[in-house]
Tab-separated table of C-alpha atoms in Angstrom:
chain	number	residue	atom	x	y	z
A	21	MET	CA	-50.933	-39.282	-85.876
A	22	ASP	CA	-50.382	-37.284	-82.489
A	23	GLU	CA	-46.601	-38.548	-80.122
A	24	SER	CA	-49.259	-40.330	-77.894
A	25	PHE	CA	-50.072	-43.041	-80.068
A	26	TYR	CA	-46.358	-44.310	-80.546
A	27	THR	CA	-46.137	-44.368	-76.476
A	28	GLY	CA	-45.106	-48.181	-75.841
A	29	LYS	CA	-45.170	-49.279	-79.441
A	30	ALA	CA	-42.602	-51.404	-81.110
A	31	ILE	CA	-42.166	-49.539	-84.654
A	32	MET	CA	-40.542	-50.592	-87.278
A	33	ASP	CA	-38.918	-48.307	-90.684
A	34	ILE	CA	-38.355	-50.051	-93.988
A	35	GLY	CA	-35.455	-48.694	-95.790
A	36	CYS	CA	-34.285	-46.245	-92.232
A	37	GLY	CA	-31.517	-45.127	-94.900
A	38	PRO	CA	-29.097	-43.703	-92.594
A	39	ARG	CA	-30.115	-40.346	-91.095
A	40	GLY	CA	-31.826	-41.861	-88.126
A	41	SER	CA	-35.582	-41.990	-89.320
A	42	LEU	CA	-36.753	-43.122	-85.960
A	43	GLU	CA	-34.662	-40.630	-83.183
A	44	TRP	CA	-38.071	-38.746	-82.319
A	45	ALA	CA	-39.555	-42.417	-81.408
A	46	ASN	CA	-38.116	-41.843	-77.469
A	47	MET	CA	-41.359	-43.006	-76.037
A	48	THR	CA	-41.734	-45.587	-77.871
A	49	THR	CA	-40.319	-49.441	-76.534
A	50	GLU	CA	-37.918	-50.676	-79.826
A	51	ARG	CA	-37.345	-48.399	-82.548
A	52	ILE	CA	-35.876	-50.498	-85.571
A	53	GLY	CA	-34.421	-49.712	-89.015
A	54	LEU	CA	-34.408	-52.132	-91.280
A	55	ASP	CA	-32.193	-51.446	-94.203
A	56	PRO	CA	-29.910	-53.677	-96.474
A	57	LEU	CA	-27.178	-51.188	-96.115
A	58	ALA	CA	-27.645	-50.779	-92.637
A	59	GLU	CA	-23.919	-52.010	-91.729
A	60	LYS	CA	-22.902	-49.517	-94.255
A	61	TYR	CA	-24.808	-46.913	-91.870
A	62	LEU	CA	-23.160	-47.350	-89.292
A	63	LYS	CA	-20.153	-47.702	-90.626
A	64	MET	CA	-20.981	-44.060	-91.495
A	65	GLY	CA	-21.440	-42.694	-88.280
A	66	ALA	CA	-25.203	-43.879	-87.557
A	67	SER	CA	-24.474	-45.658	-84.801
A	68	LYS	CA	-24.476	-42.421	-82.472
A	69	HIS	CA	-28.626	-42.913	-82.737
A	70	LYS	CA	-30.871	-43.641	-80.437
A	71	MET	CA	-32.189	-46.485	-82.708
A	72	THR	CA	-31.414	-50.222	-83.874
A	73	TYR	CA	-30.069	-50.513	-87.630
A	74	VAL	CA	-30.880	-54.043	-88.753
A	75	LYS	CA	-29.104	-55.261	-91.921
A	76	ALA	CA	-31.608	-57.202	-94.014
A	77	TYR	CA	-33.911	-57.026	-96.723
A	78	VAL	CA	-37.727	-56.518	-97.097
A	79	GLU	CA	-37.960	-59.522	-98.830
A	80	ASP	CA	-36.773	-62.031	-95.206
A	81	ILE	CA	-37.872	-60.309	-92.210
A	82	PRO	CA	-35.140	-61.114	-89.020
A	83	PHE	CA	-38.137	-61.387	-86.696
A	84	ASP	CA	-40.529	-63.055	-85.039
A	85	ASP	CA	-44.266	-62.878	-86.315
A	86	ASN	CA	-46.848	-60.061	-84.651
A	87	HIS	CA	-43.907	-58.376	-83.601
A	88	PHE	CA	-44.256	-54.648	-84.598
A	89	ASP	CA	-47.006	-52.043	-83.655
A	90	VAL	CA	-45.756	-49.680	-85.657
A	91	ILE	CA	-44.221	-50.601	-89.793
A	92	CYS	CA	-43.308	-47.733	-91.808
A	93	SER	CA	-42.630	-47.547	-95.707
A	94	PHE	CA	-41.276	-44.166	-96.941
A	95	ASN	CA	-40.491	-44.267	-100.416
A	96	SER	CA	-38.502	-47.684	-99.709
A	97	LEU	CA	-41.020	-50.232	-101.419
A	98	ASP	CA	-40.000	-49.858	-105.467
A	99	HIS	CA	-36.593	-50.547	-104.098
A	100	VAL	CA	-37.353	-54.398	-103.341
A	101	LYS	CA	-36.921	-56.708	-106.010
A	102	ASN	CA	-39.701	-58.874	-105.183
A	103	ILE	CA	-43.000	-57.062	-104.183
A	104	GLU	CA	-44.713	-60.202	-102.980
A	105	GLU	CA	-42.421	-61.897	-101.331
A	106	SER	CA	-41.735	-57.823	-99.503
A	107	CYS	CA	-45.413	-58.010	-98.677
A	108	LYS	CA	-45.958	-61.003	-96.884
A	109	GLU	CA	-43.343	-60.345	-95.023
A	110	ILE	CA	-44.975	-56.883	-93.414
A	111	LYS	CA	-48.006	-58.954	-92.610
A	112	ARG	CA	-46.156	-61.204	-90.839
A	113	VAL	CA	-44.488	-58.977	-88.531
A	114	LEU	CA	-47.273	-56.465	-88.460
A	115	LYS	CA	-49.821	-57.424	-84.970
A	116	PRO	CA	-52.880	-57.707	-85.403
A	117	GLY	CA	-54.645	-54.240	-85.472
A	118	GLY	CA	-50.968	-52.645	-85.956
A	119	LEU	CA	-50.803	-49.978	-88.694
A	120	PHE	CA	-48.492	-49.704	-91.940
A	121	LEU	CA	-47.457	-46.423	-93.289
A	122	LEU	CA	-46.462	-46.278	-96.774
A	123	VAL	CA	-45.216	-43.516	-99.293
A	124	VAL	CA	-44.548	-45.248	-102.586
A	125	ASP	CA	-43.529	-43.441	-106.231
A	126	ILE	CA	-46.351	-44.624	-108.747
A	127	HIS	CA	-44.350	-44.723	-111.955
A	128	LYS	CA	-44.938	-46.712	-114.877
A	129	TYR	CA	-41.544	-47.791	-116.087
A	130	PRO	CA	-38.321	-49.442	-114.275
A	131	THR	CA	-34.827	-48.462	-113.175
A	132	PHE	CA	-31.928	-50.116	-112.189
A	133	THR	CA	-33.070	-48.281	-108.624
A	134	GLU	CA	-36.207	-48.599	-108.583
A	135	PRO	CA	-37.423	-51.834	-110.216
A	136	GLN	CA	-41.171	-52.431	-109.077
A	137	CYS	CA	-43.711	-50.636	-111.295
A	138	LEU	CA	-46.206	-50.285	-108.718
A	139	ASN	CA	-49.715	-48.926	-109.615
A	140	TRP	CA	-52.320	-46.951	-108.418
A	141	SER	CA	-54.474	-50.118	-107.268
A	142	PHE	CA	-51.297	-51.561	-105.086
A	143	LEU	CA	-53.439	-50.986	-102.026
A	144	GLN	CA	-55.694	-54.013	-103.935
A	145	ASP	CA	-53.478	-55.828	-104.541
A	146	HIS	CA	-51.391	-56.297	-102.085
A	147	PHE	CA	-53.456	-55.201	-99.048
A	148	SER	CA	-56.856	-55.857	-99.522
A	149	ASP	CA	-57.056	-58.280	-96.142
A	150	PHE	CA	-56.397	-54.901	-94.382
A	151	HIS	CA	-58.154	-51.732	-93.740
A	152	VAL	CA	-57.811	-48.330	-95.011
A	153	LEU	CA	-57.876	-45.604	-92.484
A	154	GLU	CA	-56.184	-43.232	-95.321
A	155	GLU	CA	-55.776	-43.402	-98.716
A	156	LYS	CA	-54.280	-40.390	-100.624
A	157	HIS	CA	-53.302	-39.997	-104.753
A	158	LEU	CA	-50.473	-37.266	-105.729
A	159	GLU	CA	-51.222	-38.122	-109.570
A	160	ASN	CA	-49.580	-36.075	-111.798
A	161	ALA	CA	-46.761	-35.285	-109.088
A	162	VAL	CA	-44.473	-33.982	-112.737
A	163	LYS	CA	-46.702	-30.590	-112.785
A	164	ARG	CA	-45.232	-30.342	-108.972
A	165	ARG	CA	-41.915	-30.835	-109.575
A	166	ILE	CA	-42.321	-33.789	-107.445
A	167	TYR	CA	-40.460	-35.872	-110.239
A	168	SER	CA	-37.596	-36.308	-112.508
A	169	ASN	CA	-35.572	-38.906	-114.642
A	170	HIS	CA	-32.752	-38.718	-112.079
A	171	ARG	CA	-30.038	-39.355	-115.474
A	172	THR	CA	-31.173	-36.377	-117.764
A	173	ASN	CA	-33.084	-33.819	-114.876
A	174	LYS	CA	-35.847	-34.327	-117.279
A	175	GLU	CA	-39.478	-34.301	-116.007
A	176	LEU	CA	-40.702	-37.772	-116.162
A	177	ALA	CA	-44.620	-38.605	-118.642
A	178	LYS	CA	-45.873	-35.083	-118.144
A	179	GLY	CA	-49.012	-34.151	-116.872
A	180	SER	CA	-49.559	-38.422	-116.588
A	181	THR	CA	-51.883	-39.952	-113.935
A	182	GLU	CA	-49.215	-42.539	-114.608
A	183	ASN	CA	-46.684	-40.990	-112.025
A	184	GLY	CA	-47.473	-40.070	-108.652
A	185	VAL	CA	-47.006	-40.293	-104.333
A	186	LEU	CA	-49.682	-43.139	-102.644
A	187	ILE	CA	-49.636	-42.105	-99.338
A	188	ALA	CA	-51.796	-44.639	-96.811
A	189	LYS	CA	-52.127	-45.763	-93.659
A	190	ILE	CA	-53.972	-49.144	-92.935
A	191	GLN	CA	-54.620	-51.760	-90.682
A	192	LYS	CA	-53.885	-55.101	-89.986
A	193	LEU	CA	-56.942	-57.006	-89.278
A	194	ASP	CA	-57.516	-58.885	-86.535
């Protein structure tokens, strides 16, 4: 998307991390990084970033209904405790006509840090009331060396289409 798309919009990055993920978005009216570790990030120097960090879980987003024009979630929804509540909250705070930009790992087995085992039907299962503008499945991601087990450094399910990355741009209907 062109930067002009974001002009005058309120945006939120779910699971933003400590690196100032929205610093580029100086054309927006509001830049929120939502992360349960936000206070730690501020102690690490994130306060110098040109965005607001909010300590919260996505299952309980501390903003009013229909607040954001754009919500991003890049590699964070498989880390949540309750995927149903997380999706409900995203829907609640996103304005009608607003965009949800998603990149999420698809994997069959839970880990300590990624307790959600999401599959390729994620959008249909949780966002069937949204309009899918773009959807990409990067299946067989192992062959492209996108995936490996961080503890053993071994590839996961070699050649399996059960693992991969789902990329989507979806729009909340009015």
